[in-house]
């Protein structure tokens, strides 16, 4: 069996925040207690949903990328199983030569009946550096994505689900969320490690959320609504480049331990 996984991501940015192949509009990061009076519209691809009520917080957020895969015009002419293009489309980089390129699939389990495509990876495969964030100076970033692996990432190694950097050469801010810990640039000026399990369930869709706030020196990661990482000693490097998603997908440190991961 060839290892693989499916993924549907998004990205968003505010004056200092970002959203990746995920949903940021209805955020749990606000302090208000909203009261919903009505919900109108169609929950479908391209549809509009209007939520009315009171007590909603005014978040200073700009959505920069909502990548539902099937909403990317660049992929319309691709046949199912084609590599995700990095010369065009939302992502500017793919897997390096040591892994497998992420592909676009248009059949199988696409999470909902309203979806017509998803990303598909085998063992080590990911995308990164969304074009819309090129040249950005944001100090905050929020990312949320759906992820369905074929097995647990519990066979050893350090297996990354997302990396957040600011400089593309990796010499400044570095954050990595793995199945066993999160490593990040700390207030001490050195790399810090926060231990804790982040284990997406096998053969079901899992929702990741990841929020970085340089102003409060905080990073929060959730999996299926449960907080798995929460630190307040993060320190962004003193560089003009804003936070971005350097990698999203699955990147095992020892791919031979996961020959059937997909």
Tab-separated table of N, CA and C in Angstrom, residues 61-217:
chain	number	residue	atom	x	y	z
A	61	UNK	N	-8.817	41.432	11.179
A	61	UNK	CA	-8.268	40.320	10.403
A	61	UNK	C	-8.618	40.461	8.935
A	62	UNK	N	-7.660	40.178	8.109
A	62	UNK	CA	-7.857	40.175	6.665
A	62	UNK	C	-7.591	38.765	6.146
A	63	UNK	N	-8.575	38.183	5.513
A	63	UNK	CA	-8.373	36.843	4.966
A	63	UNK	C	-7.542	36.957	3.701
A	64	UNK	N	-6.421	36.265	3.675
A	64	UNK	CA	-5.562	36.356	2.513
A	64	UNK	C	-5.657	35.143	1.600
A	65	UNK	N	-6.010	34.001	2.144
A	65	UNK	CA	-6.128	32.807	1.304
A	65	UNK	C	-7.156	31.849	1.883
A	66	UNK	N	-8.159	31.563	1.092
A	66	UNK	CA	-9.109	30.514	1.447
A	66	UNK	C	-8.967	29.462	0.352
A	67	UNK	N	-8.171	28.471	0.632
A	67	UNK	CA	-7.864	27.434	-0.359
A	67	UNK	C	-8.675	26.191	-0.038
A	68	UNK	N	-9.804	26.058	-0.701
A	68	UNK	CA	-10.642	24.878	-0.527
A	68	UNK	C	-10.311	23.853	-1.602
A	69	UNK	N	-9.211	24.065	-2.300
A	69	UNK	CA	-8.720	23.237	-3.406
A	69	UNK	C	-9.649	23.355	-4.611
A	70	UNK	N	-10.922	23.001	-4.427
A	70	UNK	CA	-11.861	23.049	-5.552
A	70	UNK	C	-12.199	24.477	-5.966
A	71	UNK	N	-11.806	25.473	-5.174
A	71	UNK	CA	-12.095	26.859	-5.536
A	71	UNK	C	-10.912	27.537	-6.229
A	72	UNK	N	-9.869	26.780	-6.540
A	72	UNK	CA	-8.694	27.343	-7.199
A	72	UNK	C	-8.796	27.152	-8.717
A	73	UNK	N	-8.952	28.266	-9.436
A	73	UNK	CA	-9.113	28.183	-10.892
A	73	UNK	C	-7.924	27.520	-11.569
A	74	UNK	N	-6.745	27.680	-10.959
A	74	UNK	CA	-5.537	27.073	-11.541
A	74	UNK	C	-5.675	25.563	-11.671
A	75	UNK	N	-6.494	24.946	-10.811
A	75	UNK	CA	-6.627	23.495	-10.810
A	75	UNK	C	-7.760	22.987	-11.702
A	76	UNK	N	-8.554	23.904	-12.268
A	76	UNK	CA	-9.737	23.484	-13.024
A	76	UNK	C	-9.400	22.552	-14.179
A	77	UNK	N	-8.285	22.810	-14.848
A	77	UNK	CA	-7.941	22.012	-16.027
A	77	UNK	C	-7.053	20.811	-15.700
A	78	UNK	N	-6.693	20.654	-14.430
A	78	UNK	CA	-5.839	19.535	-14.040
A	78	UNK	C	-6.651	18.247	-13.956
A	79	UNK	N	-6.058	17.159	-14.375
A	79	UNK	CA	-6.701	15.861	-14.199
A	79	UNK	C	-6.429	15.379	-12.786
A	80	UNK	N	-7.283	14.538	-12.246
A	80	UNK	CA	-7.111	14.032	-10.891
A	80	UNK	C	-5.785	13.290	-10.776
A	81	UNK	N	-5.018	13.599	-9.749
A	81	UNK	CA	-3.708	12.981	-9.559
A	81	UNK	C	-2.557	13.824	-10.048
A	82	UNK	N	-2.843	15.005	-10.609
A	82	UNK	CA	-1.785	15.892	-11.098
A	82	UNK	C	-1.062	16.558	-9.928
A	83	UNK	N	0.232	16.816	-10.111
A	83	UNK	CA	1.001	17.514	-9.090
A	83	UNK	C	0.460	18.933	-8.896
A	84	UNK	N	0.505	19.403	-7.653
A	84	UNK	CA	0.116	20.784	-7.369
A	84	UNK	C	1.132	21.709	-8.041
A	85	UNK	N	0.704	22.585	-8.939
A	85	UNK	CA	1.653	23.474	-9.607
A	85	UNK	C	2.195	24.528	-8.649
A	86	UNK	N	3.483	24.794	-8.726
A	86	UNK	CA	4.077	25.829	-7.873
A	86	UNK	C	4.524	27.038	-8.698
A	87	UNK	N	4.411	26.939	-10.023
A	87	UNK	CA	4.724	28.087	-10.872
A	87	UNK	C	3.501	28.971	-11.052
A	88	UNK	N	2.362	28.507	-10.540
A	88	UNK	CA	1.117	29.258	-10.603
A	88	UNK	C	0.218	28.733	-9.483
A	89	UNK	N	-0.796	29.476	-9.141
A	89	UNK	CA	-1.675	29.020	-8.070
A	89	UNK	C	-1.284	29.589	-6.720
A	90	UNK	N	-1.936	29.132	-5.643
A	90	UNK	CA	-1.755	29.756	-4.320
A	90	UNK	C	-0.425	29.479	-3.644
A	91	UNK	N	0.235	28.366	-3.971
A	91	UNK	CA	1.458	27.970	-3.267
A	91	UNK	C	2.668	28.093	-4.183
A	92	UNK	N	3.764	28.628	-3.645
A	92	UNK	CA	4.942	28.867	-4.485
A	92	UNK	C	6.017	27.792	-4.334
A	93	UNK	N	5.869	26.901	-3.334
A	93	UNK	CA	6.844	25.833	-3.168
A	93	UNK	C	6.149	24.519	-2.842
A	94	UNK	N	6.763	23.412	-3.295
A	94	UNK	CA	6.248	22.083	-3.003
A	94	UNK	C	7.293	21.276	-2.262
A	95	UNK	N	7.109	19.968	-2.244
A	95	UNK	CA	8.034	19.082	-1.552
A	95	UNK	C	9.401	19.104	-2.222
A	96	UNK	N	10.458	18.982	-1.407
A	96	UNK	CA	11.801	18.966	-1.991
A	96	UNK	C	12.087	17.611	-2.645
A	97	UNK	N	13.294	17.438	-3.118
A	97	UNK	CA	13.643	16.236	-3.886
A	97	UNK	C	13.635	14.968	-3.041
A	98	UNK	N	13.546	15.110	-1.725
A	98	UNK	CA	13.583	13.946	-0.859
A	98	UNK	C	12.188	13.395	-0.530
A	99	UNK	N	11.156	14.027	-1.093
A	99	UNK	CA	9.799	13.580	-0.817
A	99	UNK	C	8.974	13.444	-2.086
A	100	UNK	N	7.657	13.394	-1.903
A	100	UNK	CA	6.721	13.257	-3.014
A	100	UNK	C	5.902	14.535	-3.147
A	101	UNK	N	5.659	14.930	-4.382
A	101	UNK	CA	4.882	16.137	-4.601
A	101	UNK	C	3.427	15.919	-4.185
A	102	UNK	N	2.839	16.936	-3.570
A	102	UNK	CA	1.432	16.902	-3.244
A	102	UNK	C	0.643	16.932	-4.555
A	103	UNK	N	-0.474	16.213	-4.609
A	103	UNK	CA	-1.280	16.175	-5.830
A	103	UNK	C	-2.693	16.677	-5.551
A	104	UNK	N	-3.419	16.961	-6.632
A	104	UNK	CA	-4.820	17.350	-6.543
A	104	UNK	C	-5.659	16.153	-6.960
A	105	UNK	N	-6.542	15.685	-6.082
A	105	UNK	CA	-7.428	14.560	-6.427
A	105	UNK	C	-8.860	15.074	-6.500
A	106	UNK	N	-9.635	14.491	-7.412
A	106	UNK	CA	-10.999	14.964	-7.638
A	106	UNK	C	-12.035	13.867	-7.457
A	107	UNK	N	-11.648	12.801	-6.774
A	107	UNK	CA	-12.588	11.727	-6.463
A	107	UNK	C	-12.168	11.090	-5.147
A	108	UNK	N	-13.022	10.260	-4.577
A	108	UNK	CA	-12.728	9.651	-3.289
A	108	UNK	C	-13.342	10.460	-2.160
A	109	UNK	N	-12.795	10.342	-0.965
A	109	UNK	CA	-13.307	11.068	0.187
A	109	UNK	C	-12.775	12.499	0.163
A	110	UNK	N	-13.628	13.430	-0.209
A	110	UNK	CA	-13.253	14.843	-0.302
A	110	UNK	C	-13.804	15.639	0.884
A	111	UNK	N	-14.167	14.959	1.930
A	111	UNK	CA	-14.658	15.456	3.208
A	111	UNK	C	-16.135	15.774	3.202
A	112	UNK	N	-16.633	16.538	2.227
A	112	UNK	CA	-18.062	16.831	2.161
A	112	UNK	C	-18.547	16.654	0.728
A	113	UNK	N	-19.856	16.523	0.590
A	113	UNK	CA	-20.436	16.364	-0.751
A	113	UNK	C	-20.361	17.660	-1.539
A	114	UNK	N	-20.021	18.767	-0.863
A	114	UNK	CA	-19.909	20.061	-1.538
A	114	UNK	C	-18.512	20.297	-2.108
A	115	UNK	N	-17.570	19.409	-1.792
A	115	UNK	CA	-16.197	19.555	-2.291
A	115	UNK	C	-16.014	18.743	-3.566
A	116	UNK	N	-15.194	19.245	-4.452
A	116	UNK	CA	-14.913	18.526	-5.690
A	116	UNK	C	-13.431	18.223	-5.851
A	117	UNK	N	-12.625	18.565	-4.831
A	117	UNK	CA	-11.188	18.290	-4.912
A	117	UNK	C	-10.573	18.372	-3.526
A	118	UNK	N	-9.394	17.766	-3.391
A	118	UNK	CA	-8.619	17.829	-2.151
A	118	UNK	C	-7.159	17.627	-2.502
A	119	UNK	N	-6.272	17.978	-1.592
A	119	UNK	CA	-4.855	17.668	-1.764
A	119	UNK	C	-4.596	16.259	-1.254
A	120	UNK	N	-3.657	15.587	-1.908
A	120	UNK	CA	-3.350	14.202	-1.554
A	120	UNK	C	-1.832	14.034	-1.499
A	121	UNK	N	-1.347	13.447	-0.406
A	121	UNK	CA	0.094	13.264	-0.259
A	121	UNK	C	0.452	11.849	0.127
A	122	UNK	N	1.676	11.474	-0.148
A	122	UNK	CA	2.195	10.155	0.211
A	122	UNK	C	3.496	10.307	0.983
A	123	UNK	N	3.515	9.772	2.217
A	123	UNK	CA	4.659	9.819	3.120
A	123	UNK	C	5.072	11.267	3.376
A	124	UNK	N	6.104	11.730	2.693
A	124	UNK	CA	6.629	13.096	2.890
A	124	UNK	C	6.161	13.973	1.735
A	125	UNK	N	5.186	14.819	1.991
A	125	UNK	CA	4.698	15.722	0.947
A	125	UNK	C	3.988	16.907	1.572
A	126	UNK	N	4.198	18.069	0.973
A	126	UNK	CA	3.653	19.301	1.531
A	126	UNK	C	3.741	20.430	0.509
A	127	UNK	N	3.108	21.547	0.832
A	127	UNK	CA	3.254	22.782	0.057
A	127	UNK	C	3.628	23.880	1.045
A	128	UNK	N	4.017	25.039	0.514
A	128	UNK	CA	4.400	26.122	1.404
A	128	UNK	C	4.535	27.454	0.690
A	129	UNK	N	4.798	28.476	1.476
A	129	UNK	CA	5.007	29.848	1.028
A	129	UNK	C	3.908	30.321	0.076
A	130	UNK	N	2.715	30.614	0.631
A	130	UNK	CA	1.615	31.137	-0.184
A	130	UNK	C	1.991	32.460	-0.843
A	131	UNK	N	1.685	32.565	-2.121
A	131	UNK	CA	2.072	33.756	-2.878
A	131	UNK	C	1.501	35.036	-2.294
A	132	UNK	N	0.302	34.950	-1.763
A	132	UNK	CA	-0.365	36.147	-1.280
A	132	UNK	C	0.376	36.797	-0.114
A	133	UNK	N	1.255	36.061	0.553
A	133	UNK	CA	1.999	36.615	1.681
A	133	UNK	C	3.393	37.104	1.301
A	134	UNK	N	3.723	37.018	0.048
A	134	UNK	CA	5.029	37.491	-0.392
A	134	UNK	C	5.153	38.992	-0.129
A	135	UNK	N	6.166	39.372	0.611
A	135	UNK	CA	6.390	40.780	0.916
A	135	UNK	C	5.578	41.303	2.089
A	136	UNK	N	4.791	40.435	2.737
A	136	UNK	CA	3.966	40.872	3.871
A	136	UNK	C	4.832	41.140	5.103
A	137	UNK	N	4.315	41.953	6.014
A	137	UNK	CA	5.050	42.289	7.237
A	137	UNK	C	4.235	41.946	8.493
A	138	UNK	N	3.239	41.093	8.355
A	138	UNK	CA	2.343	40.759	9.458
A	138	UNK	C	3.084	40.141	10.635
A	139	UNK	N	2.606	40.474	11.826
A	139	UNK	CA	3.181	39.962	13.065
A	139	UNK	C	2.318	38.860	13.686
A	140	UNK	N	1.169	38.593	13.102
A	140	UNK	CA	0.279	37.533	13.569
A	140	UNK	C	-0.097	36.646	12.394
A	141	UNK	N	-0.426	35.411	12.705
A	141	UNK	CA	-0.835	34.497	11.656
A	141	UNK	C	-1.771	33.447	12.233
A	142	UNK	N	-2.848	33.172	11.518
A	142	UNK	CA	-3.783	32.118	11.907
A	142	UNK	C	-3.954	31.170	10.724
A	143	UNK	N	-3.846	29.885	10.977
A	143	UNK	CA	-4.021	28.877	9.940
A	143	UNK	C	-4.932	27.777	10.453
A	144	UNK	N	-5.788	27.259	9.582
A	144	UNK	CA	-6.676	26.161	9.935
A	144	UNK	C	-6.799	25.253	8.731
A	145	UNK	N	-6.712	23.962	8.949
A	145	UNK	CA	-6.796	23.035	7.812
A	145	UNK	C	-7.342	21.683	8.249
A	146	UNK	N	-7.918	20.973	7.275
A	146	UNK	CA	-8.434	19.626	7.484
A	146	UNK	C	-7.412	18.621	6.996
A	147	UNK	N	-7.241	17.545	7.753
A	147	UNK	CA	-6.164	16.587	7.487
A	147	UNK	C	-6.666	15.174	7.800
A	148	UNK	N	-6.546	14.276	6.827
A	148	UNK	CA	-6.994	12.889	7.008
A	148	UNK	C	-5.858	11.923	6.685
A	149	UNK	N	-5.150	11.414	7.701
A	149	UNK	CA	-4.044	10.474	7.459
A	149	UNK	C	-4.544	9.025	7.449
A	150	UNK	N	-3.775	8.150	6.838
A	150	UNK	CA	-4.150	6.737	6.763
A	150	UNK	C	-3.704	5.956	7.990
A	151	UNK	N	-2.845	6.560	8.829
A	151	UNK	CA	-2.380	5.884	10.029
A	151	UNK	C	-1.911	6.926	11.039
A	152	UNK	N	-1.644	6.488	12.264
A	152	UNK	CA	-1.123	7.380	13.281
A	152	UNK	C	0.360	7.664	13.026
A	153	UNK	N	0.789	8.852	13.418
A	153	UNK	CA	2.203	9.218	13.284
A	153	UNK	C	2.922	8.874	14.583
A	154	UNK	N	2.902	7.587	14.941
A	154	UNK	CA	3.419	7.162	16.254
A	154	UNK	C	4.514	6.109	16.151
A	155	UNK	N	5.228	6.122	15.039
A	155	UNK	CA	6.271	5.111	14.838
A	155	UNK	C	7.668	5.713	14.955
A	156	UNK	N	7.793	6.750	15.770
A	156	UNK	CA	9.099	7.364	15.973
A	156	UNK	C	9.362	8.529	15.053
A	157	UNK	N	10.461	9.227	15.319
A	157	UNK	CA	10.842	10.383	14.523
A	157	UNK	C	10.096	11.629	14.944
A	158	UNK	N	10.488	12.751	14.359
A	158	UNK	CA	9.842	14.038	14.583
A	158	UNK	C	9.094	14.394	13.308
A	159	UNK	N	7.773	14.371	13.363
A	159	UNK	CA	6.958	14.461	12.153
A	159	UNK	C	6.171	15.768	12.122
A	160	UNK	N	6.568	16.645	11.235
A	160	UNK	CA	6.021	17.999	11.208
A	160	UNK	C	4.732	18.094	10.388
A	161	UNK	N	3.747	18.814	10.966
A	161	UNK	CA	2.488	19.083	10.277
A	161	UNK	C	2.472	20.493	9.686
A	162	UNK	N	3.136	21.428	10.361
A	162	UNK	CA	3.209	22.796	9.854
A	162	UNK	C	4.494	23.440	10.346
A	163	UNK	N	5.051	24.299	9.500
A	163	UNK	CA	6.186	25.131	9.871
A	163	UNK	C	5.813	26.575	9.580
A	164	UNK	N	6.083	27.455	10.525
A	164	UNK	CA	5.866	28.889	10.335
A	164	UNK	C	7.210	29.584	10.472
A	165	UNK	N	7.613	30.271	9.412
A	165	UNK	CA	8.864	31.025	9.400
A	165	UNK	C	8.542	32.457	8.971
A	166	UNK	N	9.551	33.325	9.034
A	166	UNK	CA	9.427	34.635	8.403
A	166	UNK	C	10.424	34.748	7.243
A	167	UNK	N	11.672	34.456	7.469
A	167	UNK	CA	12.662	34.489	6.385
A	167	UNK	C	12.713	33.124	5.695
A	168	UNK	N	12.711	33.141	4.384
A	168	UNK	CA	12.653	31.894	3.625
A	168	UNK	C	13.915	31.051	3.738
A	169	UNK	N	15.032	31.661	4.174
A	169	UNK	CA	16.255	30.872	4.311
A	169	UNK	C	16.334	30.185	5.671
A	170	UNK	N	15.312	30.400	6.517
A	170	UNK	CA	15.253	29.701	7.790
A	170	UNK	C	16.211	30.226	8.849
A	171	UNK	N	16.775	31.418	8.659
A	171	UNK	CA	17.770	31.940	9.603
A	171	UNK	C	17.165	32.843	10.674
A	172	UNK	N	15.835	33.015	10.661
A	172	UNK	CA	15.207	33.901	11.652
A	172	UNK	C	14.151	33.104	12.430
A	173	UNK	N	12.911	33.569	12.448
A	173	UNK	CA	11.861	32.880	13.204
A	173	UNK	C	11.588	31.493	12.630
A	174	UNK	N	11.524	30.507	13.543
A	174	UNK	CA	11.231	29.131	13.142
A	174	UNK	C	10.275	28.515	14.169
A	175	UNK	N	9.148	28.017	13.670
A	175	UNK	CA	8.176	27.308	14.513
A	175	UNK	C	7.810	26.019	13.806
A	176	UNK	N	7.824	24.901	14.537
A	176	UNK	CA	7.441	23.611	13.961
A	176	UNK	C	6.512	22.880	14.921
A	177	UNK	N	5.381	22.411	14.410
A	177	UNK	CA	4.462	21.598	15.201
A	177	UNK	C	4.585	20.154	14.736
A	178	UNK	N	4.937	19.263	15.664
A	178	UNK	CA	5.101	17.850	15.336
A	178	UNK	C	4.147	17.018	16.190
A	179	UNK	N	4.201	15.693	16.007
A	179	UNK	CA	3.306	14.818	16.760
A	179	UNK	C	3.711	14.705	18.228
A	180	UNK	N	4.936	15.130	18.584
A	180	UNK	CA	5.386	14.956	19.965
A	180	UNK	C	5.769	16.252	20.669
A	181	UNK	N	5.934	17.347	19.915
A	181	UNK	CA	6.287	18.617	20.549
A	181	UNK	C	6.124	19.777	19.571
A	182	UNK	N	6.388	20.960	20.074
A	182	UNK	CA	6.461	22.142	19.235
A	182	UNK	C	7.779	22.838	19.545
A	183	UNK	N	8.540	23.140	18.526
A	183	UNK	CA	9.778	23.887	18.705
A	183	UNK	C	9.565	25.288	18.143
A	184	UNK	N	10.184	26.295	18.795
A	184	UNK	CA	9.920	27.667	18.387
A	184	UNK	C	11.022	28.593	18.898
A	185	UNK	N	11.118	29.750	18.268
A	185	UNK	CA	12.063	30.776	18.698
A	185	UNK	C	11.549	31.374	20.003
A	186	UNK	N	12.386	31.358	21.051
A	186	UNK	CA	11.929	31.777	22.370
A	186	UNK	C	12.431	33.133	22.803
A	187	UNK	N	11.883	33.631	23.923
A	187	UNK	CA	12.274	34.936	24.446
A	187	UNK	C	13.706	34.949	24.940
A	188	UNK	N	14.284	33.774	25.164
A	188	UNK	CA	15.674	33.705	25.606
A	188	UNK	C	16.641	33.947	24.458
A	189	UNK	N	16.101	33.970	23.243
A	189	UNK	CA	16.960	34.112	22.073
A	189	UNK	C	17.366	32.779	21.496
A	190	UNK	N	17.008	31.698	22.178
A	190	UNK	CA	17.326	30.352	21.710
A	190	UNK	C	16.056	29.613	21.313
A	191	UNK	N	16.231	28.430	20.729
A	191	UNK	CA	15.090	27.605	20.374
A	191	UNK	C	14.511	26.965	21.636
A	192	UNK	N	13.196	27.042	21.786
A	192	UNK	CA	12.510	26.428	22.917
A	192	UNK	C	11.739	25.200	22.443
A	193	UNK	N	11.445	24.304	23.372
A	193	UNK	CA	10.666	23.107	23.066
A	193	UNK	C	9.531	22.963	24.067
A	194	UNK	N	8.327	22.798	23.543
A	194	UNK	CA	7.160	22.523	24.377
A	194	UNK	C	6.690	21.113	24.048
A	195	UNK	N	6.792	20.205	25.025
A	195	UNK	CA	6.444	18.810	24.794
A	195	UNK	C	4.938	18.603	24.939
A	196	UNK	N	4.408	17.718	24.125
A	196	UNK	CA	2.974	17.430	24.166
A	196	UNK	C	2.552	16.730	22.893
A	197	UNK	N	1.619	15.809	23.013
A	197	UNK	CA	1.195	14.990	21.871
A	197	UNK	C	0.185	15.715	20.997
A	198	UNK	N	0.441	15.697	19.691
A	198	UNK	CA	-0.505	16.166	18.687
A	198	UNK	C	-0.673	15.031	17.697
A	199	UNK	N	-1.710	14.237	17.865
A	199	UNK	CA	-1.868	13.003	17.102
A	199	UNK	C	-3.217	12.979	16.382
A	200	UNK	N	-3.259	13.374	15.101
A	200	UNK	CA	-4.519	13.308	14.360
A	200	UNK	C	-4.969	11.856	14.185
A	201	UNK	N	-6.274	11.632	14.330
A	201	UNK	CA	-6.820	10.287	14.203
A	201	UNK	C	-6.641	9.758	12.792
A	202	UNK	N	-6.441	8.458	12.684
A	202	UNK	CA	-6.298	7.806	11.383
A	202	UNK	C	-7.669	7.612	10.729
A	203	UNK	N	-7.692	7.751	9.416
A	203	UNK	CA	-8.872	7.456	8.597
A	203	UNK	C	-10.095	8.305	8.946
A	204	UNK	N	-9.865	9.522	9.395
A	204	UNK	CA	-10.956	10.474	9.593
A	204	UNK	C	-10.401	11.881	9.409
A	205	UNK	N	-11.292	12.812	9.101
A	205	UNK	CA	-10.871	14.188	8.906
A	205	UNK	C	-10.654	14.862	10.254
A	206	UNK	N	-9.485	15.450	10.426
A	206	UNK	CA	-9.107	16.164	11.642
A	206	UNK	C	-8.924	17.644	11.303
A	207	UNK	N	-9.339	18.508	12.224
A	207	UNK	CA	-9.153	19.931	11.973
A	207	UNK	C	-8.066	20.505	12.871
A	208	UNK	N	-7.049	21.047	12.223
A	208	UNK	CA	-5.968	21.757	12.903
A	208	UNK	C	-6.273	23.257	12.909
A	209	UNK	N	-5.878	23.933	13.984
A	209	UNK	CA	-5.854	25.390	14.021
A	209	UNK	C	-4.534	25.811	14.657
A	210	UNK	N	-3.960	26.878	14.126
A	210	UNK	CA	-2.645	27.312	14.589
A	210	UNK	C	-2.620	28.834	14.579
A	211	UNK	N	-2.345	29.442	15.743
A	211	UNK	CA	-2.371	30.898	15.860
A	211	UNK	C	-1.088	31.389	16.512
A	212	UNK	N	-0.422	32.338	15.839
A	212	UNK	CA	0.818	32.936	16.332
A	212	UNK	C	0.601	34.437	16.481
A	213	UNK	N	0.926	34.974	17.657
A	213	UNK	CA	0.759	36.401	17.933
A	213	UNK	C	2.070	36.926	18.503
A	214	UNK	N	2.820	37.644	17.676
A	214	UNK	CA	4.114	38.164	18.114
A	214	UNK	C	3.957	39.226	19.193
A	215	UNK	N	2.847	39.974	19.142
A	215	UNK	CA	2.646	41.027	20.118
A	215	UNK	C	2.509	40.501	21.539
A	216	UNK	N	1.882	39.348	21.704
A	216	UNK	CA	1.718	38.762	23.036
A	216	UNK	C	2.672	37.600	23.268
A	217	UNK	N	3.603	37.388	22.334
A	217	UNK	CA	4.600	36.311	22.437
A	217	UNK	C	3.949	34.931	22.607
